Coordinates of C-alpha atoms in Angstrom, one line a residue:
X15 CA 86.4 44.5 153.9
X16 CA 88.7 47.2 154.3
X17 CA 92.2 48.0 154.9
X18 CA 93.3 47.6 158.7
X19 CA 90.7 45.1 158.9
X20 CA 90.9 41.7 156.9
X21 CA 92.0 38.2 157.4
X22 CA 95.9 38.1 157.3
X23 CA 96.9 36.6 154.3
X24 CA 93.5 38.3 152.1
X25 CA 96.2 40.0 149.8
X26 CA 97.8 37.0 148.7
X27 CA 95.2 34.8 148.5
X28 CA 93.5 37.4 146.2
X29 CA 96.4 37.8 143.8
X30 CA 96.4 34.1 143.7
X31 CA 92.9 34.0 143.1
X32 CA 93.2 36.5 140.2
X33 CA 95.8 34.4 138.6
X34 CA 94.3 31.2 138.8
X35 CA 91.0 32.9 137.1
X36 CA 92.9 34.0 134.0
X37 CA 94.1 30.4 134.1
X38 CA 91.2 28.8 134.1
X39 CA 89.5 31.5 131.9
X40 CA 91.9 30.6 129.2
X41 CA 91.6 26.8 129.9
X42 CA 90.1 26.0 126.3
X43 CA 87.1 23.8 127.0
X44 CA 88.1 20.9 125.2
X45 CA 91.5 20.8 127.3
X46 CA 89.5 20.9 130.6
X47 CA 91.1 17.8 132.1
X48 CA 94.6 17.6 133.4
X49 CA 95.9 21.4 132.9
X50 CA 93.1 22.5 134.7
X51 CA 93.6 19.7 137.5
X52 CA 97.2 21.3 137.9
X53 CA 96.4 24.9 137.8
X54 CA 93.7 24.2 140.5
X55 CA 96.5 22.2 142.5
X56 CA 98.6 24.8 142.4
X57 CA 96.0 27.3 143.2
X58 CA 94.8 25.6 146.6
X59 CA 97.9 24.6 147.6
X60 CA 99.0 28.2 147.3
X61 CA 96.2 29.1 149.3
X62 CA 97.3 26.3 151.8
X63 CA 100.2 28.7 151.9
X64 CA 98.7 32.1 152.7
X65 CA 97.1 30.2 155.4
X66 CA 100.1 29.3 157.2
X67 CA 99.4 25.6 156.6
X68 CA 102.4 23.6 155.1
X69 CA 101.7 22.4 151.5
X70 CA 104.8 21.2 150.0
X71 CA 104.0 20.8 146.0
X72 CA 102.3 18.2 144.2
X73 CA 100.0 17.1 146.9
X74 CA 97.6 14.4 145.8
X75 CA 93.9 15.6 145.7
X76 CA 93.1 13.3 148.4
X77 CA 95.6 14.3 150.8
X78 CA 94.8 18.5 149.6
X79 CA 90.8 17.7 150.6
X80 CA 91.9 16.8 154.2
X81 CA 94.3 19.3 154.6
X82 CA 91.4 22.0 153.3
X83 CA 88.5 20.7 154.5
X84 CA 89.1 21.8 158.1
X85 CA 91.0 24.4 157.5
X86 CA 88.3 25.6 155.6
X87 CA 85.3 24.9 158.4
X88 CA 87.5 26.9 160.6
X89 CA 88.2 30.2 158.7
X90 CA 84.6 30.5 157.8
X91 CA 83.5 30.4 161.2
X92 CA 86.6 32.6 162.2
X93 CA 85.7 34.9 159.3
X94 CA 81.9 34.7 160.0
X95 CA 82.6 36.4 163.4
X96 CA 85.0 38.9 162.3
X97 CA 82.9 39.7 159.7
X98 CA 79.9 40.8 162.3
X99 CA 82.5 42.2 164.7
X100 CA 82.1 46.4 165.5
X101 CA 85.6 47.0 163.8
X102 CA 84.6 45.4 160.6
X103 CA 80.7 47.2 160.5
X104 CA 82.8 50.6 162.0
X105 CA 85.7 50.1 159.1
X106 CA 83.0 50.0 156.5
X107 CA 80.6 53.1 158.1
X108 CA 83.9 55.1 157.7
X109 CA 84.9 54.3 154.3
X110 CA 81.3 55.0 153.3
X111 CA 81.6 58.6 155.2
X112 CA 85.1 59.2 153.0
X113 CA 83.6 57.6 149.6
X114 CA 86.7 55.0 150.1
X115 CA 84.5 52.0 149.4
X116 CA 86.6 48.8 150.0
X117 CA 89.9 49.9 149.3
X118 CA 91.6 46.7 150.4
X119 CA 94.8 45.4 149.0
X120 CA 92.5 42.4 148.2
X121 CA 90.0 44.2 146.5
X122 CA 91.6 45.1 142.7
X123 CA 92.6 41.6 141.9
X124 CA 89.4 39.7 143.3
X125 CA 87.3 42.0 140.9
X126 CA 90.1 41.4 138.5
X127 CA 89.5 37.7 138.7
X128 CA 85.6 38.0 139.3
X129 CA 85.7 39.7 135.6
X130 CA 88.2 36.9 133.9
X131 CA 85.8 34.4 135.1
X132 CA 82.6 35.7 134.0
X133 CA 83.9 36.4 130.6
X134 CA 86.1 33.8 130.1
X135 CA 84.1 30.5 130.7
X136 CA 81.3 30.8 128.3
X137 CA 78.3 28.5 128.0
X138 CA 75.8 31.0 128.3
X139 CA 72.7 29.8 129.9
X140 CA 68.8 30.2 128.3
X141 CA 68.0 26.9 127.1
X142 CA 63.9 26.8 126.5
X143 CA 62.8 28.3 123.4
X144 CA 61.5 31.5 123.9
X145 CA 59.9 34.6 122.3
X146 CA 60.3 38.0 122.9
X147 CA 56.9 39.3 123.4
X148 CA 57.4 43.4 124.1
X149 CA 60.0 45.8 125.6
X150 CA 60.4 49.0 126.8
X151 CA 63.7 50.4 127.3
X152 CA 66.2 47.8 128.3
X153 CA 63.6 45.6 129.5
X154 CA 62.1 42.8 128.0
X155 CA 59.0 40.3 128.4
X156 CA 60.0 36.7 127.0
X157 CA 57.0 33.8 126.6
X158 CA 58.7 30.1 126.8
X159 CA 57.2 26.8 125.6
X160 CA 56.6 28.6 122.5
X161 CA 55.7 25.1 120.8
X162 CA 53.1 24.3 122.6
X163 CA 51.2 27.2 124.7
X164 CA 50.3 26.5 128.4
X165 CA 47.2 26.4 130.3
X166 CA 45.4 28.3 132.7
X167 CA 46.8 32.1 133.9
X168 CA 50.1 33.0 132.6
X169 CA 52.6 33.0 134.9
X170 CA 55.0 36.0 135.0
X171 CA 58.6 35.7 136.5
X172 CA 60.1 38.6 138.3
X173 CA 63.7 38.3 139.1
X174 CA 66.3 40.5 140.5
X175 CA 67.7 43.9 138.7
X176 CA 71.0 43.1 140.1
X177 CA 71.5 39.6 138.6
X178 CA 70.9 37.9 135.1
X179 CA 67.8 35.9 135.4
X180 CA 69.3 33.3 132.8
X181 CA 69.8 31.2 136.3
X182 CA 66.4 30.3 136.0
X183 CA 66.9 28.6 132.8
X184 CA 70.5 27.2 132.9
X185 CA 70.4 24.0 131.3
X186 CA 67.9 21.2 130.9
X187 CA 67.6 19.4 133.7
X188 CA 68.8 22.1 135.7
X189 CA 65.7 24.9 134.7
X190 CA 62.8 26.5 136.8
X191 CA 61.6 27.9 133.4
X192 CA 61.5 24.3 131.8
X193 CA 59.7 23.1 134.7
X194 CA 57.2 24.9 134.9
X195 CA 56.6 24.8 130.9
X196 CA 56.7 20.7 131.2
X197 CA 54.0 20.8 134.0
X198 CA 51.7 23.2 131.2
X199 CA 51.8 26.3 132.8
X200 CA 52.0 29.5 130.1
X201 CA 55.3 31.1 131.0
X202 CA 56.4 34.7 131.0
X203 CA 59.9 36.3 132.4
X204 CA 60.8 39.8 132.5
X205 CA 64.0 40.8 131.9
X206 CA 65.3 44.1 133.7
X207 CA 68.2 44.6 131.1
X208 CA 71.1 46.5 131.6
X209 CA 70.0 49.9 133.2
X210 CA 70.0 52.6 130.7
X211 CA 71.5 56.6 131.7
X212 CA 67.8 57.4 132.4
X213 CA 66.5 54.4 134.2
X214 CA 69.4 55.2 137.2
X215 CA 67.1 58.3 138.1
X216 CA 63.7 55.7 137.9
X217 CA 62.2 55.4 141.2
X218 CA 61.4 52.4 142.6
X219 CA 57.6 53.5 142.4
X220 CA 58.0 54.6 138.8
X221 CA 59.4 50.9 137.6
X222 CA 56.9 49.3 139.9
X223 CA 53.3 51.5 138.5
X224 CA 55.5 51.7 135.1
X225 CA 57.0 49.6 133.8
X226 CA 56.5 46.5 135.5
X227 CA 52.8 47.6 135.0
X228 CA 52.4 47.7 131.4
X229 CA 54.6 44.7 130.8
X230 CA 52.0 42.4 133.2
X231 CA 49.2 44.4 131.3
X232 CA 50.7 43.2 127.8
X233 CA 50.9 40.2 128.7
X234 CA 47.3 39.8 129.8
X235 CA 45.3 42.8 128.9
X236 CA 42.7 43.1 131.9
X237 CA 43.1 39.7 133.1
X238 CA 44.7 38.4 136.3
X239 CA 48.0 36.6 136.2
X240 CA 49.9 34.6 138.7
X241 CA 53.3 36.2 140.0
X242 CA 56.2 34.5 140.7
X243 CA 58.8 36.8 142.6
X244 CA 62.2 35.7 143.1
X245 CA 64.9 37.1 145.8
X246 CA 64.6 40.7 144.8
X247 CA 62.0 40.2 142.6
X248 CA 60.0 38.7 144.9
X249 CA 59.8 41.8 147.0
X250 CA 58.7 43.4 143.8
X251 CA 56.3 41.0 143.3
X252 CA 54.8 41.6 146.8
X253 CA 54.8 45.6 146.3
X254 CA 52.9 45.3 143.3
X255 CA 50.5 43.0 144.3
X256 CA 49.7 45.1 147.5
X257 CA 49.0 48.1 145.5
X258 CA 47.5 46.5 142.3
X259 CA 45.7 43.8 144.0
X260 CA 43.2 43.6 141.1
X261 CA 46.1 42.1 138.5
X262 CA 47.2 39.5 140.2
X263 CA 45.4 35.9 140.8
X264 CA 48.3 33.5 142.6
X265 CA 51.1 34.7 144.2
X266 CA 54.2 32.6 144.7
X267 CA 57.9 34.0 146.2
X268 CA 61.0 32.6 146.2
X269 CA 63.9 33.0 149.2
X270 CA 62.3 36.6 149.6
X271 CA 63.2 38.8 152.1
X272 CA 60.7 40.6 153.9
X273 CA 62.0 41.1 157.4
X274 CA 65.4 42.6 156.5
X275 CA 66.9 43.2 159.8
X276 CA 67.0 39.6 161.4
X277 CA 69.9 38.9 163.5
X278 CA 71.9 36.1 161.7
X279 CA 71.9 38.2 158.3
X280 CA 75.0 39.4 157.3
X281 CA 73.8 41.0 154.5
X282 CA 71.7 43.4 156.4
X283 CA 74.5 44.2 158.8
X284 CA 76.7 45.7 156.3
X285 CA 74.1 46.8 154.1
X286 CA 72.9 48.5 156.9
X287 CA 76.7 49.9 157.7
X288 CA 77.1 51.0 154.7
X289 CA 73.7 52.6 154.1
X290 CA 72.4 54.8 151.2
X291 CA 74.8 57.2 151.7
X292 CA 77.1 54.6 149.8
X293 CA 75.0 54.9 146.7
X294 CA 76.8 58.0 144.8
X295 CA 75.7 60.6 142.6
X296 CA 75.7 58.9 138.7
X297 CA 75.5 55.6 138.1
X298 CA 75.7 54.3 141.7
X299 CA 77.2 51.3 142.6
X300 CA 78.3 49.0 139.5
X301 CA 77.5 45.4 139.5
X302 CA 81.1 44.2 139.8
X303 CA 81.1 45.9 143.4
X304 CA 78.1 44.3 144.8
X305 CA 79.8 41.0 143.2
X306 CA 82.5 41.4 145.4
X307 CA 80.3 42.0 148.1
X308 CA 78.5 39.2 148.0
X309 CA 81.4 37.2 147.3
X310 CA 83.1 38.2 150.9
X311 CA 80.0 37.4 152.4
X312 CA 81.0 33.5 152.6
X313 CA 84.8 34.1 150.9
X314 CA 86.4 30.3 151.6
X315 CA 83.1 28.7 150.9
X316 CA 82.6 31.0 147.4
X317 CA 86.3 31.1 146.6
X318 CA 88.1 28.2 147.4
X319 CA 85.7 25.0 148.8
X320 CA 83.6 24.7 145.6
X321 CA 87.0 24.9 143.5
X322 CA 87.6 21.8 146.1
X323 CA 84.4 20.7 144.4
X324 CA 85.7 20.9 140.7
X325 CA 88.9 19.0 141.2
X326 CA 86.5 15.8 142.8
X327 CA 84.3 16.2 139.4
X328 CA 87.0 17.2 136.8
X329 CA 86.4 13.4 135.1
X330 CA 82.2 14.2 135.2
X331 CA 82.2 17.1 131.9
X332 CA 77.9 17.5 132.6
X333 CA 79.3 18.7 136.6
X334 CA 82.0 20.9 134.4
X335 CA 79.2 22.7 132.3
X336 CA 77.0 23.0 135.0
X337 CA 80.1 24.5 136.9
X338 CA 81.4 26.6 134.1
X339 CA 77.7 27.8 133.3
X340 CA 77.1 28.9 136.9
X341 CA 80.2 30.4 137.1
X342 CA 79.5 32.7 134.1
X343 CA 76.5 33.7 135.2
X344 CA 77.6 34.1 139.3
X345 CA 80.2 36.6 138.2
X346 CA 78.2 38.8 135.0
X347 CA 76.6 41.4 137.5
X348 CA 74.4 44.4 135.9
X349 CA 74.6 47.4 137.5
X350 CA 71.7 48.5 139.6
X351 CA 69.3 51.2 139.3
X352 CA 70.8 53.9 141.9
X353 CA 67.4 54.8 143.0
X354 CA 66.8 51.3 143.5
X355 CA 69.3 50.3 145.3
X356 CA 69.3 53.6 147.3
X357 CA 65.8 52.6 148.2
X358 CA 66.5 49.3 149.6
X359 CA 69.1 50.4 151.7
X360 CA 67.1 53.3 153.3
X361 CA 63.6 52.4 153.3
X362 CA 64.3 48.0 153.6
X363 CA 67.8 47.6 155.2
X364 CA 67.8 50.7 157.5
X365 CA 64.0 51.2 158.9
X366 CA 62.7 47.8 157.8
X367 CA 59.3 49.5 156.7
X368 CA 58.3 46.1 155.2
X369 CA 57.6 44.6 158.1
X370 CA 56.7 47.7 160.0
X371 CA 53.9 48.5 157.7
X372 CA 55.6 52.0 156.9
X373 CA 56.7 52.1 153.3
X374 CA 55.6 54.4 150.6
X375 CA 56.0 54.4 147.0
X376 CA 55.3 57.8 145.3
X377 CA 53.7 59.3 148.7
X378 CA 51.2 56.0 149.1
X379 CA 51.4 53.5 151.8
X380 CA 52.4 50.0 150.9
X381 CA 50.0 48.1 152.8
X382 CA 50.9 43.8 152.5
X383 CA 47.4 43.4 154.3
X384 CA 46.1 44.5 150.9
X385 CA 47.1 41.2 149.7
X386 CA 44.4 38.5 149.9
X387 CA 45.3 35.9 147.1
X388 CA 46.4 32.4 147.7
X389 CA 50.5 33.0 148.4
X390 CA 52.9 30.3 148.6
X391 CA 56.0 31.1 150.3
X392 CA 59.8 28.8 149.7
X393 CA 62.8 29.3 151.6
X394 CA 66.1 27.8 151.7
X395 CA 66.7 26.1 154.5
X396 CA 70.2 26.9 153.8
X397 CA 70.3 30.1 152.5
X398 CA 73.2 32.8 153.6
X399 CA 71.4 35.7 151.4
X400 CA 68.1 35.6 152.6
X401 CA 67.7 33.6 156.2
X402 CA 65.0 32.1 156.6
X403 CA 63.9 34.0 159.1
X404 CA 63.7 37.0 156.9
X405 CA 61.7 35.2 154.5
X406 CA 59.3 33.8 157.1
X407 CA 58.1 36.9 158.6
X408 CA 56.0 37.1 155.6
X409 CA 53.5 35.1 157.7
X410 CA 51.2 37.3 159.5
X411 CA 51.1 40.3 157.4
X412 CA 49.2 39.8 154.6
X413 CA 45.3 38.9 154.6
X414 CA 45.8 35.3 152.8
X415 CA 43.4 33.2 154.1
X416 CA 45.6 30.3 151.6
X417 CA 49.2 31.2 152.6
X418 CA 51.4 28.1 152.9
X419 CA 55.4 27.7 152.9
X420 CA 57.5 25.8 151.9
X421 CA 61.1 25.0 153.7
X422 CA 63.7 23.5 151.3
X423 CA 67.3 22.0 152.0
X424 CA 68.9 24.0 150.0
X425 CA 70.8 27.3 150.1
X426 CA 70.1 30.2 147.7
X427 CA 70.8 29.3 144.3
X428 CA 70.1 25.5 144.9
X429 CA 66.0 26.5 145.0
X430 CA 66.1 26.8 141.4
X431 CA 69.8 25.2 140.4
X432 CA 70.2 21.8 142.8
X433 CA 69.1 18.3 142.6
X434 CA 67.3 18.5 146.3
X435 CA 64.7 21.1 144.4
X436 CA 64.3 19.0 141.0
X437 CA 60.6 18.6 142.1
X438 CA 60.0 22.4 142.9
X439 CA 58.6 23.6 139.6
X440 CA 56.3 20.4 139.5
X441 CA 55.0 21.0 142.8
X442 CA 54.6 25.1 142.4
X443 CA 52.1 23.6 138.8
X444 CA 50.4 21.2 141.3
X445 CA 49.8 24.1 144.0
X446 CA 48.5 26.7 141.5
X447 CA 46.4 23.7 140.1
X448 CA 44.7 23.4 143.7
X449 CA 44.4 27.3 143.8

């Protein structure tokens, strides 16, 4: 958002935010109970406040959910509009043109308090033993299950270079990696790392043909493997399998986007506002700015109903850890690759050349009808990131004559994180199996 055009009351409600994060930062874990249950009273009914809603103090936590809950409902969908609306998309196209990213009053303390919170709440996630089994740079290739190898093809994980891929290990229970290891499959994961000075100059073609190229190839030589490509890493997955269609065996992605202009996607509107011009000379764009993007992308769901969440569960400490552990790893953002990034904005967000069969890598056309493997396609149902529809319109363009998908009731994280898609790493083993 940016100044002149924000929901009255954003100030205060992020200065209360940023507060109630070094709070709850400093909470120590073993004290988690009632001080946390009155700094989080105090922090919704402070943002009753900035709301214009009455909240006298000490509110019990039954009375504070019904006063939120459709308060809540209805600033979303207020926000949700005003967040599409020509004023916001024009507010951001000229803060772009005058390098004034977001310089809202709200802006400074909600990074403030995005930074307390992923440094303050600990429990790292990464809970399946692992090996690392090369690197290059920053980047390195892990192999799970290392007690007992897997079967068949390994299967290499690509996730996103502008979040930690610990999410899809982050606790038992609660892992796509130990999934997939307890069904037998021989798991890899590559980790982007934290960009080095250099790697901010590396095309998108260069860590695609490079580096992503000799990891697969060390960890199979010659030999096919199966990809699994998740959010960003899933368009990754399908670059490189168009134009090195001889490496790869099985193709799975996960809440992928592949049309990236589709009408209900907010992302795309104000990635598409903003456009590459708002990737800078240097280092870019750091990763605590596109946190706070992608926090104002659903701000009273993101910042204030799931704290509604915490206060039902503060007597359940697995919700806690689970809570505190997502948390951590929700709000540790690397920076992105600027040539990345730049990339996705102008050849993805701005002419969609995925889906109008008119990108290039390194002077070459990207051609998905290239791709001929079995492909298994999942979605959230759910999902504010990547709608559905953008992850659909993978059907059609490639030559699969095996291409299935899979709709799940679940948003974005929840495909790997929620209860509803416990089965999803069982069922991904079965459909390779078939395949």
């Amino acid at each position: 958002m940016t100044a002149g055009a924000e929901w009255p009351g954003a100030a205060e409600y992020a200065a209360w935010y940023a507060r109630f994060a070094e709070a709850v930062a400093n909470t120590p874990r073993e004290e988690a109970g009632e001080p946390l249950r009155a700094e989080l009273h105090r922090y919704l009914e402070a943002f009753l406040r900035a709301s214009g809603a009455a909240a006298p103090d000490g509110l019990g936590t039954h009375r504070l959910r019904s006063l939120l809950t459709p308060l809540l409902e209805r600033l979303e969908a207020e926000y949700q509009a005003f967040a599409r609306s020509p004023v916001v998309l024009a507010s951001m196209q000229q803060a772009v043109a005058t390098t004034a990213v977001l310089p809202s009053p709200a802006i400074d303390p909600l990074a403030k308090a995005l930074h307390t919170l992923s440094h303050g709440w600990g429990l790292p996630a990464q809970t399946t033993p692992r090996i690392e089994v090369w690197r290059e740079g920053t980047t390195r290739l892990y192999r799970y299950g290392v007690a007992g190898r897997g079967s068949g093809p390994a299967l290499v994980l690509l996730y996103a270079q502008i979040n930690r891929p610990s999410i899809l290990d982050l606790e038992p229970g609660h892992s796509l990696v130990e999934g997939l290891v307890a069904a037998g499959r021989d798991v890899y994961l590559l980790d982007w790392g934290d960009p080095a000075p250099e790697d901010h100059d590396r095309t998108l073609a260069q860590w695609l043909h490079g580096r992503l190229h000799r990891a697969i190839r060390a960890v199979a030589g010659r030999r096919k493997v199966d990809l699994l490509g998740i959010c960003q890493g899933g368009v990754f997955a399908l670059l490189y399998t168009a134009t090195h269609p001889a490496r790869v065996r099985r193709l799975v992605t996960m809440v992928t986007p592949v049309d990236f202009q589709v009408s209900d996607d907010l992302v795309s509107l104000w990635a598409r506002a903003c456009g590459p011009a708002a990737v800078h000379d240097g280092h870019g764009v750091s990763g605590a700015a596109l946190n706070v993007f992608f926090q104002m992308l659903a701000p009273f769901r993101q910042g204030v109903g799931k704290y509604l969440d915490l206060l039902d569960h503060l007597g359940d400490p697995q919700w806690v850890q689970r809570f505190r552990r997502m948390e951590r790893w929700v709000h540790d953002c690397p920076d992105p690759p600027r040539e990345v990034l730049r990339a996705f904005l102008a050849d993805l967000y701005r002419d969609n050349a995925l889906v109008r069969g008119t990108l290039q890598l390194d002077g070459r056309p990207v051609d998905l009808a290239r791709i001929r493997v079995p492909l298994l396609n999942l979605y959230g149902v759910n999902d504010h990131i990547v709608p559905p529809a953008a992850s659909r319109a993978l059907c059609g363009l490639t030559a699969s004559r095996r291409y299935e998908e899979w709709a799940l009731p679940v948003g974005h994280i929840g495909v790997f994180v929620s209860d509803r898609a416990a089965a999803v790493p069982t069922r991904i083993a079965a459909w390779l199996d078939r395949r």
